[in-house]
Every structure is written in structure tokens, then in C-alpha cells.
Amino acid sequence: MKILFWGTPAYAVPTLQALIKAGHTVVGVVSQPDRRRGRGKQLMPSAVKDAALALDLPVYTPEKIKQDAACVDQLASLGADVSVVVAFGQILPKNVLEMTPLGSWNGHGSLLPRWRGAGPIQWALLEGDGETGVGIMAMEEGLDTGPVLLEEKVAIGLHDNASVLSERLSQLTAELMVTSMPLIEAAGRGHEPERLQRLGVRHQGDGSCYARMLQKDDFQIDWNQSALTIHRKVMGLYPAASTRWNGKRLKIFRTEPLIRRLSDQLSTAATTLTERWGLEAGIPSTETIAPGTVLEVVPEHGLVVASKGCPLLIREAQLEGKKKSSGAQLLQQLQAETGDRLGH
């Protein structure tokens, strides 16, 4: 088939590559405009644009597709059979969705309708979902409200972070999109409701949540929260969740909540520490200790830090001006002692 591909971040690149490998013709790639990134704030192309140019594909970068009639006309002239959208980053208007005769199809990184919106992977981790997945969805004007053609579930482990989970779902999106293309082609052209009926799509039910855009304050760790809530933030916002240490920013990359009921999912070191600290109803001997206080410095492993209820073991972090570190190197950098406090 002739495909018009829409995508922007690295998450979308495997799908673009897989469609070409499967023998489809990508007649054009639409991505977000170059943005200023990095310390030098230089204009940088998106990951999808980079990949498309490496494949010698024509690339279009409208600032706002809704307002760019000239770009829409250019895309229409390409004669694509179908549009494939993976994390493009703009809402497509009706005239664009209806541009291709076999419809517009989105690879969405959640089990719809559980998470609709911009950050489904992060919010699945932040909210402690036990599973997530990928859905191939027929696009309509609503935000991720279209019927689902294919879907596959993925379990979320305690130590899965946003980077690990994104990579897994990115590959799965590529696989499912390639699988969906022959089905969409076989259903043929015609009135959309009839096409969708021939495909046997599943219409979404109730129970949707909105995966809103993350704000600056979301990345700050609140030590008054539970160890599990903080751990989920570290995993879900990887690698950007942070706190303060002696007036400097401390990014936290890897933690373990010292909760006994989770012992079968913890490291050997953390499991041992739960015997001292992991009381489910809180820690009677430390009820008067302020959240964020260092309870124990554990050689080779990290810091045990007080939170609401059970404490948290910090295993890997990066102090402002230093390199990412763990274990003994982290302890050496922080020079922490029992009684010191994070968050200040």
C-alpha cells in the first residue's frame, strides 16, 4: 500500500521502518518542525524526520496542520491509500483524517479507553497500572476515541521505567501496525462505517482517563507521599524526577520501596532492608522523623529515606554538576549521614 506516515519522537521510528521493511511504499512523512534542544539550543530535527531523511523519504513539517491549507493540498496530491499516525503531536482535522480512502490509523500506547491523551505510558506507571499495551485505532475527531482494530497487552513490572516500557511498546506498535495493514487493505474502500464493520473493530466503552501533559511541578518528589507513590514517580517520569540535596538538584533514577508485601519483586539487598524498615502500617520508631530524612546509609547500595509509611531505598541518582552514579560512588558524591534530609 501507499502510506502517508505521521510521527515525531523516537517511539514512532520502528513503525516507519517496519512498514517499509514489510514492502509498503511510504509516499511522505509528516513530523513536527525542528525544535531548539540541548545546552546550545540549536535547531534539531525530530527523530522521525532524521529517520525519514536517512531513508530518502519526502518530509513535511507543518507548524499547525489545521491552519496550513497548502501543506494539506501537498499531502493530498501524494495519493496515499492510508494514513498511519504514531505520536505525531498534533490533532488532525476531519479533512485530513478523510484524505486517504482506507482511513487514518493510530498506534496508541495504552489499552483504550484506559488512557487517552499525550502521556499514556507515563500515566500508566504513575498510577500503578499492572498492565498496559498497544491499540491500533481508527482515528476520528475525538481525542483517542476511535474504534480499536488490534490490541495487545503488556505486563508492567515494579522496576519498569518509562524508557524501558516505551521501548517495549514502540516495538509492539510496529508489529501490530504491520499486521493491521493487510486487514485494512482487504476491507477495501467505501463508506467508513461499512469499512469498519467489515474489519470487526471494537468500539470503546466507558472508563477512560485523560493522560494530561506533564507540568514542571509534577517532576518534584514530595517526601510526604508513600514510598510506592514516590517510586512510581521515579519510574514514570524517568529520567527527570528530582528532589533537592543541600541546595542542589538531585535527579533520582532508581529506587525500591521497602514494603514487605513486595519482597518477591525487590532485590536481595532491598528485601533484607525490609526486615528493618518495611512495616506495612508505618514505622512506630520513626513516626517523629521528618519525611525525606536519611534513615540509613547502606554501603554499596544507597540511602534509606523516610517517606509516609515505609521508607524508600535510593539506588541511583545524579547530583547537579556530577555524573549519574549508584552504590558506593553515589554515597561518596553525596557524603550523606544518618539524619541528613532531602528536599531542601
GROMACS .gro file of C-alpha atoms in nm:
model
  344
    1MET     CA    1   0.000   0.000   0.000
    2LYS     CA    2   0.093   0.365  -0.035
    3ILE     CA    3   0.123   0.510   0.316
    4LEU     CA    4   0.135   0.865   0.447
    5PHE     CA    5   0.320   0.842   0.779
    6TRP     CA    6   0.275   1.087   1.067
    7GLY     CA    7   0.512   1.077   1.365
    8THR     CA    8   0.765   1.275   1.566
    9PRO     CA    9   0.960   1.108   1.853
   10ALA     CA   10   1.188   0.804   1.858
   11TYR     CA   11   0.888   0.596   1.969
   12ALA     CA   12   0.747   0.620   1.614
   13VAL     CA   13   1.064   0.529   1.422
   14PRO     CA   14   1.034   0.147   1.447
   15THR     CA   15   0.686   0.163   1.293
   16LEU     CA   16   0.810   0.369   0.999
   17GLN     CA   17   1.098   0.129   0.941
   18ALA     CA   18   0.881  -0.182   0.984
   19LEU     CA   19   0.623  -0.063   0.729
   20ILE     CA   20   0.894  -0.013   0.468
   21LYS     CA   21   1.053  -0.348   0.551
   22ALA     CA   22   0.711  -0.511   0.505
   23GLY     CA   23   0.705  -0.385   0.145
   24HIS     CA   24   0.479  -0.082   0.173
   25THR     CA   25   0.555   0.244  -0.006
   26VAL     CA   26   0.578   0.547   0.221
   27VAL     CA   27   0.489   0.837  -0.008
   28GLY     CA   28   0.551   1.104   0.254
   29VAL     CA   29   0.638   1.161   0.619
   30VAL     CA   30   0.484   1.437   0.830
   31SER     CA   31   0.663   1.539   1.151
   32GLN     CA   32   0.679   1.830   1.391
   33PRO     CA   33   0.904   2.122   1.290
   34ASP     CA   34   1.265   2.132   1.406
   35ARG     CA   35   1.293   2.248   1.767
   36ARG     CA   36   1.572   2.404   1.972
   37ARG     CA   37   1.721   2.145   2.204
   38GLY     CA   38   2.023   2.084   2.424
   39ARG     CA   39   2.250   2.325   2.600
   40GLY     CA   40   2.331   2.512   2.280
   41LYS     CA   41   1.963   2.545   2.191
   42GLN     CA   42   2.037   2.452   1.832
   43LEU     CA   43   1.756   2.369   1.591
   44MET     CA   44   1.728   1.990   1.580
   45PRO     CA   45   1.506   1.769   1.365
   46SER     CA   46   1.272   1.516   1.522
   47ALA     CA   47   1.377   1.150   1.542
   48VAL     CA   48   1.121   1.063   1.274
   49LYS     CA   49   1.246   1.334   1.038
   50ASP     CA   50   1.603   1.208   1.085
   51ALA     CA   51   1.495   0.851   1.007
   52ALA     CA   52   1.289   0.960   0.706
   53LEU     CA   53   1.573   1.159   0.554
   54ALA     CA   54   1.806   0.862   0.602
   55LEU     CA   55   1.552   0.657   0.404
   56ASP     CA   56   1.537   0.928   0.135
   57LEU     CA   57   1.168   0.996   0.200
   58PRO     CA   58   0.999   1.333   0.145
   59VAL     CA   59   0.934   1.510   0.477
   60TYR     CA   60   0.674   1.776   0.562
   61THR     CA   61   0.688   1.977   0.885
   62PRO     CA   62   0.378   2.197   0.925
   63GLU     CA   63   0.372   2.412   1.238
   64LYS     CA   64  -0.005   2.362   1.266
   65ILE     CA   65  -0.162   2.129   1.012
   66LYS     CA   66  -0.510   2.269   1.087
   67GLN     CA   67  -0.402   2.608   0.958
   68ASP     CA   68  -0.177   2.500   0.672
   69ALA     CA   69  -0.403   2.451   0.370
   70ALA     CA   70  -0.108   2.449   0.132
   71CYS     CA   71   0.054   2.159   0.316
   72VAL     CA   72  -0.277   1.969   0.324
   73ASP     CA   73  -0.305   2.011  -0.054
   74GLN     CA   74   0.051   1.884  -0.098
   75LEU     CA   75  -0.019   1.579   0.115
   76ALA     CA   76  -0.344   1.506  -0.069
   77SER     CA   77  -0.156   1.514  -0.401
   78LEU     CA   78   0.066   1.225  -0.287
   79GLY     CA   79  -0.220   0.981  -0.345
   80ALA     CA   80  -0.170   0.772  -0.030
   81ASP     CA   81  -0.408   0.484   0.035
   82VAL     CA   82  -0.390   0.515   0.413
   83SER     CA   83  -0.252   0.740   0.685
   84VAL     CA   84  -0.056   0.587   0.974
   85VAL     CA   85  -0.013   0.805   1.282
   86VAL     CA   86   0.221   0.728   1.574
   87ALA     CA   87   0.283   1.002   1.832
   88PHE     CA   88   0.264   1.287   1.581
   89GLY     CA   89   0.186   1.553   1.839
   90GLN     CA   90  -0.096   1.747   1.672
   91ILE     CA   91  -0.469   1.679   1.647
   92LEU     CA   92  -0.562   1.608   1.284
   93PRO     CA   93  -0.874   1.784   1.149
   94LYS     CA   94  -1.155   1.597   0.976
   95ASN     CA   95  -1.047   1.690   0.623
   96VAL     CA   96  -0.701   1.540   0.690
   97LEU     CA   97  -0.841   1.225   0.853
   98GLU     CA   98  -1.061   1.168   0.548
   99MET     CA   99  -0.785   1.242   0.299
  100THR     CA  100  -0.690   0.877   0.248
  101PRO     CA  101  -0.953   0.629   0.119
  102LEU     CA  102  -0.862   0.349   0.363
  103GLY     CA  103  -0.874   0.582   0.662
  104SER     CA  104  -0.632   0.714   0.922
  105TRP     CA  105  -0.497   0.468   1.179
  106ASN     CA  106  -0.320   0.545   1.505
  107GLY     CA  107  -0.080   0.328   1.705
  108HIS     CA  108  -0.167   0.426   2.063
  109GLY     CA  109   0.041   0.325   2.367
  110SER     CA  110  -0.233   0.221   2.608
  111LEU     CA  111  -0.525  -0.016   2.648
  112LEU     CA  112  -0.805   0.209   2.531
  113PRO     CA  113  -1.006   0.362   2.680
  114ARG     CA  114  -0.784   0.347   2.990
  115TRP     CA  115  -0.551   0.634   2.893
  116ARG     CA  116  -0.628   0.888   2.624
  117GLY     CA  117  -0.403   1.184   2.555
  118ALA     CA  118  -0.039   1.285   2.539
  119GLY     CA  119   0.131   1.071   2.804
  120PRO     CA  120  -0.035   0.728   2.833
  121ILE     CA  121   0.288   0.543   2.915
  122GLN     CA  122   0.390   0.783   3.191
  123TRP     CA  123   0.046   0.788   3.348
  124ALA     CA  124   0.012   0.408   3.345
  125LEU     CA  125   0.331   0.397   3.553
  126LEU     CA  126   0.239   0.692   3.775
  127GLU     CA  127  -0.095   0.537   3.862
  128GLY     CA  128   0.049   0.191   3.926
  129ASP     CA  129  -0.133   0.005   3.648
  130GLY     CA  130  -0.050  -0.365   3.642
  131GLU     CA  131  -0.066  -0.380   3.266
  132THR     CA  132  -0.077  -0.162   2.960
  133GLY     CA  133  -0.047  -0.228   2.588
  134VAL     CA  134  -0.090  -0.102   2.234
  135GLY     CA  135  -0.404  -0.045   2.030
  136ILE     CA  136  -0.435   0.015   1.657
  137MET     CA  137  -0.724   0.260   1.641
  138ALA     CA  138  -0.930   0.412   1.360
  139MET     CA  139  -0.894   0.786   1.408
  140GLU     CA  140  -1.184   1.024   1.445
  141GLU     CA  141  -1.215   1.385   1.556
  142GLY     CA  142  -1.235   1.300   1.927
  143LEU     CA  143  -0.917   1.255   2.130
  144ASP     CA  144  -0.827   0.884   2.105
  145THR     CA  145  -1.195   0.786   2.095
  146GLY     CA  146  -1.196   0.577   1.776
  147PRO     CA  147  -1.271   0.205   1.749
  148VAL     CA  148  -0.986  -0.042   1.800
  149LEU     CA  149  -0.883  -0.292   1.533
  150LEU     CA  150  -0.599  -0.475   1.710
  151GLU     CA  151  -0.477  -0.469   2.069
  152GLU     CA  152  -0.213  -0.648   2.273
  153LYS     CA  153  -0.144  -0.631   2.646
  154VAL     CA  154   0.190  -0.595   2.824
  155ALA     CA  155   0.253  -0.653   3.195
  156ILE     CA  156   0.416  -0.370   3.394
  157GLY     CA  157   0.683  -0.477   3.644
  158LEU     CA  158   0.776  -0.292   3.961
  159HIS     CA  159   1.111  -0.188   3.813
  160ASP     CA  160   0.990  -0.090   3.465
  161ASN     CA  161   1.057   0.276   3.395
  162ALA     CA  162   0.920   0.500   3.120
  163SER     CA  163   1.221   0.440   2.897
  164VAL     CA  164   1.207   0.059   2.922
  165LEU     CA  165   0.830   0.047   2.879
  166SER     CA  166   0.835   0.293   2.587
  167GLU     CA  167   1.088   0.079   2.403
  168ARG     CA  168   0.879  -0.232   2.454
  169LEU     CA  169   0.558  -0.062   2.340
  170SER     CA  170   0.734   0.104   2.049
  171GLN     CA  171   0.836  -0.234   1.907
  172LEU     CA  172   0.489  -0.375   1.971
  173THR     CA  173   0.330  -0.078   1.792
  174ALA     CA  174   0.543  -0.151   1.487
  175GLU     CA  175   0.447  -0.520   1.488
  176LEU     CA  176   0.074  -0.456   1.527
  177MET     CA  177   0.071  -0.183   1.263
  178VAL     CA  178   0.236  -0.413   1.010
  179THR     CA  179  -0.017  -0.685   1.097
  180SER     CA  180  -0.306  -0.440   1.055
  181MET     CA  181  -0.216  -0.316   0.707
  182PRO     CA  182  -0.329  -0.627   0.510
  183LEU     CA  183  -0.653  -0.633   0.709
  184ILE     CA  184  -0.722  -0.268   0.629
  185GLU     CA  185  -0.638  -0.322   0.263
  186ALA     CA  186  -0.861  -0.631   0.240
  187ALA     CA  187  -1.157  -0.440   0.387
  188GLY     CA  188  -1.142  -0.213   0.084
  189ARG     CA  189  -1.268   0.135   0.023
  190GLY     CA  190  -1.613   0.276   0.073
  191HIS     CA  191  -1.826   0.441   0.338
  192GLU     CA  192  -1.628   0.440   0.666
  193PRO     CA  193  -1.892   0.275   0.890
  194GLU     CA  194  -1.917  -0.010   0.639
  195ARG     CA  195  -1.537  -0.046   0.620
  196LEU     CA  196  -1.511  -0.058   0.998
  197GLN     CA  197  -1.790  -0.312   1.019
  198ARG     CA  198  -1.609  -0.537   0.772
  199LEU     CA  199  -1.297  -0.507   0.990
  200GLY     CA  200  -1.486  -0.607   1.306
  201VAL     CA  201  -1.347  -0.324   1.516
  202ARG     CA  202  -1.415  -0.292   1.890
  203HIS     CA  203  -1.586   0.030   1.987
  204GLN     CA  204  -1.453   0.180   2.309
  205GLY     CA  205  -1.663   0.165   2.622
  206ASP     CA  206  -1.658   0.373   2.939
  207GLY     CA  207  -1.373   0.411   3.186
  208SER     CA  208  -1.142   0.650   3.007
  209CYS     CA  209  -0.878   0.859   3.185
  210TYR     CA  210  -0.706   1.165   3.040
  211ALA     CA  211  -0.327   1.138   3.026
  212ARG     CA  212  -0.267   1.511   3.061
  213MET     CA  213   0.051   1.688   2.965
  214LEU     CA  214   0.302   1.685   3.248
  215GLN     CA  215   0.390   2.015   3.421
  216LYS     CA  216   0.714   2.125   3.586
  217ASP     CA  217   0.577   2.065   3.936
  218ASP     CA  218   0.492   1.703   3.852
  219PHE     CA  219   0.863   1.617   3.846
  220GLN     CA  220   0.929   1.728   4.204
  221ILE     CA  221   0.934   1.449   4.463
  222ASP     CA  222   0.714   1.504   4.768
  223TRP     CA  223   0.860   1.306   5.057
  224ASN     CA  224   0.527   1.330   5.242
  225GLN     CA  225   0.392   1.075   4.994
  226SER     CA  226   0.426   0.700   5.032
  227ALA     CA  227   0.734   0.509   4.920
  228LEU     CA  228   0.534   0.335   4.649
  229THR     CA  229   0.392   0.663   4.515
  230ILE     CA  230   0.740   0.816   4.503
  231HIS     CA  231   0.881   0.503   4.337
  232ARG     CA  232   0.611   0.521   4.071
  233LYS     CA  233   0.703   0.884   4.004
  234VAL     CA  234   1.070   0.793   3.963
  235MET     CA  235   0.977   0.514   3.721
  236GLY     CA  236   0.702   0.703   3.537
  237LEU     CA  237   0.894   1.027   3.488
  238TYR     CA  238   1.231   0.865   3.420
  239PRO     CA  239   1.484   1.021   3.390
  240ALA     CA  240   1.356   1.351   3.530
  241ALA     CA  241   1.203   1.305   3.878
  242SER     CA  242   1.405   1.512   4.122
  243THR     CA  243   1.449   1.646   4.474
  244ARG     CA  244   1.695   1.883   4.644
  245TRP     CA  245   2.014   1.792   4.827
  246ASN     CA  246   2.197   2.070   5.012
  247GLY     CA  247   2.050   2.328   4.775
  248LYS     CA  248   2.134   2.137   4.458
  249ARG     CA  249   1.908   1.943   4.224
  250LEU     CA  250   1.926   1.567   4.266
  251LYS     CA  251   1.774   1.359   3.986
  252ILE     CA  252   1.668   1.016   4.105
  253PHE     CA  253   1.676   0.730   3.857
  254ARG     CA  254   1.631   0.406   4.050
  255THR     CA  255   1.455   0.331   4.377
  256GLU     CA  256   1.299   0.042   4.567
  257PRO     CA  257   1.004   0.081   4.807
  258LEU     CA  258   1.084  -0.111   5.126
  259ILE     CA  259   0.745  -0.279   5.154
  260ARG     CA  260   0.729  -0.638   5.277
  261ARG     CA  261   0.440  -0.744   5.055
  262LEU     CA  262   0.657  -0.655   4.754
  263SER     CA  263   0.957  -0.859   4.874
  264ASP     CA  264   0.931  -1.108   4.587
  265GLN     CA  265   0.987  -0.817   4.343
  266LEU     CA  266   1.273  -0.649   4.529
  267SER     CA  267   1.648  -0.700   4.507
  268THR     CA  268   1.820  -0.914   4.769
  269ALA     CA  269   1.959  -0.603   4.937
  270ALA     CA  270   1.619  -0.432   4.949
  271THR     CA  271   1.448  -0.746   5.076
  272THR     CA  272   1.695  -0.757   5.365
  273LEU     CA  273   1.628  -0.392   5.443
  274THR     CA  274   1.252  -0.450   5.460
  275GLU     CA  275   1.315  -0.664   5.769
  276ARG     CA  276   1.432  -0.349   5.947
  277TRP     CA  277   1.221  -0.084   5.783
  278GLY     CA  278   0.933  -0.232   5.588
  279LEU     CA  279   0.645  -0.231   5.834
  280GLU     CA  280   0.317  -0.209   5.644
  281ALA     CA  281   0.142   0.016   5.896
  282GLY     CA  282   0.431   0.259   5.924
  283ILE     CA  283   0.739   0.271   6.140
  284PRO     CA  284   0.648   0.335   6.503
  285SER     CA  285   1.007   0.411   6.600
  286THR     CA  286   1.038   0.683   6.334
  287GLU     CA  287   0.696   0.847   6.345
  288THR     CA  288   0.853   1.173   6.461
  289ILE     CA  289   1.117   1.173   6.186
  290ALA     CA  290   1.056   1.427   5.909
  291PRO     CA  291   0.987   1.289   5.560
  292GLY     CA  292   1.298   1.299   5.342
  293THR     CA  293   1.529   1.219   5.636
  294VAL     CA  294   1.813   0.973   5.570
  295LEU     CA  295   1.744   0.676   5.798
  296GLU     CA  296   2.040   0.464   5.695
  297VAL     CA  297   2.341   0.484   5.465
  298VAL     CA  298   2.380   0.136   5.316
  299PRO     CA  299   2.731   0.066   5.184
  300GLU     CA  300   2.736  -0.037   4.816
  301HIS     CA  301   2.360   0.009   4.782
  302GLY     CA  302   2.237   0.361   4.861
  303LEU     CA  303   2.026   0.561   5.103
  304VAL     CA  304   1.719   0.458   5.301
  305VAL     CA  305   1.498   0.768   5.315
  306ALA     CA  306   1.188   0.830   5.526
  307SER     CA  307   0.857   0.880   5.349
  308LYS     CA  308   0.495   0.832   5.453
  309GLY     CA  309   0.483   0.481   5.599
  310CYS     CA  310   0.760   0.257   5.471
  311PRO     CA  311   1.088   0.417   5.357
  312LEU     CA  312   1.241   0.425   5.011
  313LEU     CA  313   1.583   0.296   4.905
  314ILE     CA  314   1.756   0.533   4.659
  315ARG     CA  315   1.992   0.328   4.442
  316GLU     CA  316   2.087   0.554   4.152
  317ALA     CA  317   2.087   0.932   4.115
  318GLN     CA  318   2.267   1.231   3.970
  319LEU     CA  319   2.365   1.535   4.172
  320GLU     CA  320   2.370   1.865   3.988
  321GLY     CA  321   2.716   1.909   3.832
  322LYS     CA  322   2.805   1.541   3.878
  323LYS     CA  323   2.771   1.223   3.675
  324LYS     CA  324   2.498   0.966   3.714
  325SER     CA  325   2.607   0.729   3.989
  326SER     CA  326   2.500   0.439   4.206
  327GLY     CA  327   2.618   0.236   4.504
  328ALA     CA  328   2.946   0.341   4.663
  329GLN     CA  329   3.004   0.615   4.405
  330LEU     CA  330   2.668   0.775   4.484
  331LEU     CA  331   2.736   0.766   4.857
  332GLN     CA  332   3.077   0.922   4.803
  333GLN     CA  333   2.928   1.204   4.596
  334LEU     CA  334   2.652   1.284   4.844
  335GLN     CA  335   2.859   1.238   5.162
  336ALA     CA  336   2.530   1.163   5.334
  337GLU     CA  337   2.492   1.077   5.700
  338THR     CA  338   2.201   0.947   5.903
  339GLY     CA  339   1.977   1.239   5.993
  340ASP     CA  340   2.052   1.443   5.680
  341ARG     CA  341   1.742   1.547   5.488
  342LEU     CA  342   1.644   1.553   5.121
  343GLY     CA  343   1.410   1.810   4.972
  344HIS     CA  344   1.600   2.120   5.081
   0.00000   0.00000   0.00000
